[in-house]
Amino acid sequence: MSEPRLTRLPQWQALQRHAYAIGQRHLREWFAADPQRGERFVLEDVGLYLDYSKQRVDADALGLLRELATARGLPQRIEAMFRGERINTTEHRAVLHVALRAPAGEKILVDGHDVVADVHAVLDRMAAFAEQVRSGAWLGHGGKRIRNVVSIGIGGSDLGPVMAYEALRAYSRRDMTFRFVSNVDGTDFAEAVHGLDAAETLFIVCSKTFTTLETLANAHAARAWSVAALGDERAVAKHFVAVSTNAAEVAKFGIDTANMFGFWDWVGGRYSMDSAIGLSTMLAIGPEHFHAMLAGFHAMDEHFRHAPLERNLPALMGLLAVWNNNFLDAASVAVLPYEQYLKRFPAYLQQLTMESNGKRVTRGGAAVDYATGPIYWGEPGTNGQHSFYQLLHQGTRIVPCDFIGFGQSLNPLPVQGGGDQHDLLLANLIAQGEALAFGKTAEEVRAAGTDAALAPHRTFPGNRPSSTILAQRLTPRVLGTLIALYEHSVFVQGVIWDIDSFDQWGVELGKQLAKTTIAELTAKDEPKLAHDSSTNALIRRYRALRDGHT
Ligand code: F6P
């Protein structure tokens, strides 16, 4: 199962030599040597235009990266995923988020069973339920229609739904309120239900396992809040639905499994926003838009599966990420959507990328001797420009950037004197990529009249790589395509690094230790502590602060 050691592969070593040879060459030189570079180093398909000409690669680097992908068996690994093989080896599971958006009638078998039929059965139930709620046919316990939806979940059971709701708000029911609770901090719950009428409020409890501490605590709080306001335990039947793979735990919580929407162990939490975990999305935008989003995902799935490596968007993005990470030593990636509706997209991508590829051993369990998943972070433009872009332009670290923008605004806003604020927005996106790539030399600064002492401060080194992704307009379909682009790019990186991108053992230790700590924090008498001296002192100090003893 385990691949040969990555760093010993001739393709890897050839890339190292090539990176050494071209590493310091400036993007100014690349563009001067090839005036058509900005039109040649682009790839357009399934409604997305990717300009990667400002990445520090030449055709040879790209060729070597593709050879590396072939040596790592990328085409075969893609097929294995689509065929439903158990490529999540440490959990012995298939990885079939692509089945969530496969059209009805397509067949994908897991243990001889067609999962696409199951997917569509759930989608149909979700649509019927969404229509009932949206039309007012589904009534709360006291006979009022549902006007508020509060989705409770965390991680993959929250970040996707929140991101999609924010992204597609323009398509949502404006006469309904959608809120999200994730944090176990009581403030999150308190603020989410603030001002809501319990008689008009539906809770969706989203948890793949239905055992997650935060989600269960918030679900219990929600039930207590509902029942206290509505004065009847039976209200739960009309005000709570669950999304989970664990019917037994859902029933134990007290939600009738008739009000449960299922999914399957072959859907990873961070790959689940297009499963029933997206019920809040469907309630907000309606089944038709939800299906358009699924079609967008599917279009990218098909492209990823069938496009040759040299014309394959996720393969290219994944390989560029490997190049920047391993050959240019860039430890992080900034995702910079110039689209306010995508304000939660970087947060969503953080889980997708870092829970997937933040691994230090190969699938076979050997320690890696190369860097794996970079740190993803970001904020919408133009806001970030007035905060952290200083470091992007003049700091000592190289941070490759993904700029994302759209040709048309969903909220055009004319500017006095002509044009639209959208032009201002996109001018900034385009200018930032240009400034990062080409910078401003000391000579240019001095020629502009800056005095010698200030010149170093006003010089921009440039040669900072970025990609720009453009689409016509942010629609449900385009959102699906964009998310699938990143999902598959993450997969490509994991294949090169020979890691299991679909497990997440790294989240376990903290959870386990918290159980002991909870008991120690809540013990009536001063507990006997056996941690290290820092942990012991923090527990004592917290207890004292909480109890007002300091
Ligand atoms: O702790 C990490 C994690 O397991 C994520 O992988 C997952 O998305 C999240 O917790 C929530 O899990 P669940 O949907 O089972 O509540």
XYZ file of N, CA and C in Angstrom, residues 96-108 113-129 261-264 266-267 274-276 282 287 290-295 297-298 301:
150
model
N -16.415 8.888 -0.643
C -17.299 9.042 -1.800
C -18.125 10.321 -1.788
N -17.499 11.424 -1.372
C -18.279 12.666 -1.453
C -18.728 12.909 -2.894
N -17.998 12.345 -3.867
C -18.445 12.530 -5.265
C -19.807 11.868 -5.516
N -20.146 10.873 -4.716
C -21.458 10.224 -4.893
C -22.587 11.139 -4.433
N -22.262 12.106 -3.560
C -23.300 13.001 -3.042
C -23.875 13.888 -4.136
N -23.102 14.063 -5.207
C -23.584 14.933 -6.286
C -23.677 14.199 -7.609
N -23.627 12.884 -7.559
C -23.804 12.115 -8.793
C -25.276 12.200 -9.205
N -25.543 12.367 -10.492
C -26.944 12.481 -10.911
C -27.717 11.184 -10.660
N -29.014 11.320 -10.456
C -29.868 10.137 -10.245
C -29.670 9.190 -11.424
N -29.614 7.929 -11.138
C -29.478 6.950 -12.212
C -28.046 6.464 -12.365
N -27.086 7.306 -11.971
C -25.683 6.848 -12.003
C -25.532 5.785 -10.907
N -24.549 4.912 -11.062
C -24.387 3.849 -10.051
C -22.978 3.887 -9.486
N -22.862 3.942 -8.169
C -21.558 3.756 -7.522
C -21.781 2.713 -6.427
N -23.520 -2.406 -3.068
C -24.753 -1.639 -2.883
C -24.635 -0.277 -3.571
N -25.676 0.118 -4.325
C -25.630 1.383 -5.063
C -25.924 2.559 -4.124
N -24.888 3.349 -3.854
C -25.069 4.439 -2.889
C -25.731 5.670 -3.512
N -25.693 5.777 -4.829
C -26.301 6.969 -5.460
C -27.821 6.947 -5.253
N -28.399 5.752 -5.291
C -29.844 5.645 -5.048
C -30.155 6.107 -3.621
N -29.307 5.735 -2.660
C -29.510 6.177 -1.265
C -29.416 7.698 -1.161
N -28.420 8.247 -1.854
C -28.217 9.704 -1.816
C -29.483 10.410 -2.296
N -30.035 9.940 -3.406
C -31.198 10.632 -3.964
C -32.449 10.419 -3.121
N -32.531 9.276 -2.440
C -33.676 9.076 -1.538
C -33.627 10.136 -0.424
N -32.441 10.387 0.120
C -32.325 11.400 1.185
C -32.566 12.802 0.616
N -31.997 13.066 -0.565
C -32.212 14.396 -1.178
C -33.707 14.664 -1.377
N -34.431 13.635 -1.791
C -35.877 13.812 -2.002
C -36.588 14.103 -0.687
N -36.178 13.384 0.374
C -36.805 13.640 1.689
C -36.476 15.054 2.164
N -35.214 15.446 1.950
C -34.817 16.812 2.349
C -35.656 17.848 1.597
N -35.834 17.610 0.290
C -36.578 18.583 -0.525
C -38.029 18.664 -0.056
N -38.622 17.504 0.243
C -40.017 17.502 0.693
C -40.134 18.267 2.010
N -39.178 18.022 2.908
C -39.199 18.706 4.203
C -38.981 20.213 4.010
N -32.335 12.895 8.990
C -31.844 12.793 7.613
C -30.462 12.169 7.691
N -30.297 11.072 6.977
C -29.074 10.289 7.168
C -27.987 10.609 6.165
N -26.775 10.240 6.519
C -25.709 10.117 5.528
C -24.844 8.937 5.943
N -23.653 8.805 5.456
C -22.975 7.528 5.521
C -21.515 7.663 5.931
N -18.958 6.854 4.530
C -18.061 7.194 3.427
C -18.093 8.696 3.061
N -18.793 9.479 3.886
C -18.751 10.942 3.721
C -17.959 11.513 4.899
N -22.562 19.029 1.155
C -23.540 18.766 0.105
C -24.360 17.515 0.398
N -24.187 16.952 1.600
C -25.045 15.841 2.043
C -26.209 16.459 2.824
N -26.899 15.645 3.632
C -27.986 16.179 4.462
C -27.472 17.214 5.458
N -30.359 24.040 2.128
C -31.530 23.794 1.280
C -32.752 24.568 1.787
N -34.776 23.751 -2.749
C -34.225 22.552 -3.388
C -33.645 22.809 -4.780
N -30.288 24.257 -4.509
C -29.405 23.243 -3.912
C -28.964 22.257 -4.991
N -29.907 21.865 -5.833
C -29.554 20.932 -6.918
C -28.612 21.587 -7.930
N -28.784 22.885 -8.142
C -27.849 23.591 -9.042
C -26.445 23.555 -8.441
N -26.362 23.710 -7.124
C -25.048 23.636 -6.455
C -24.440 22.242 -6.641
N -25.265 21.228 -6.468
C -24.768 19.853 -6.649
C -24.281 19.649 -8.088
N -24.998 20.229 -9.032
C -24.589 20.083 -10.435
C -23.227 20.735 -10.657
N -20.819 21.002 -8.355
C -19.850 20.047 -7.787
C -19.576 18.939 -8.815
N -20.662 18.407 -9.347
C -20.538 17.255 -10.242
C -19.744 17.609 -11.498
N -16.290 17.366 -10.583
C -15.922 15.954 -10.385
C -15.613 15.299 -11.728
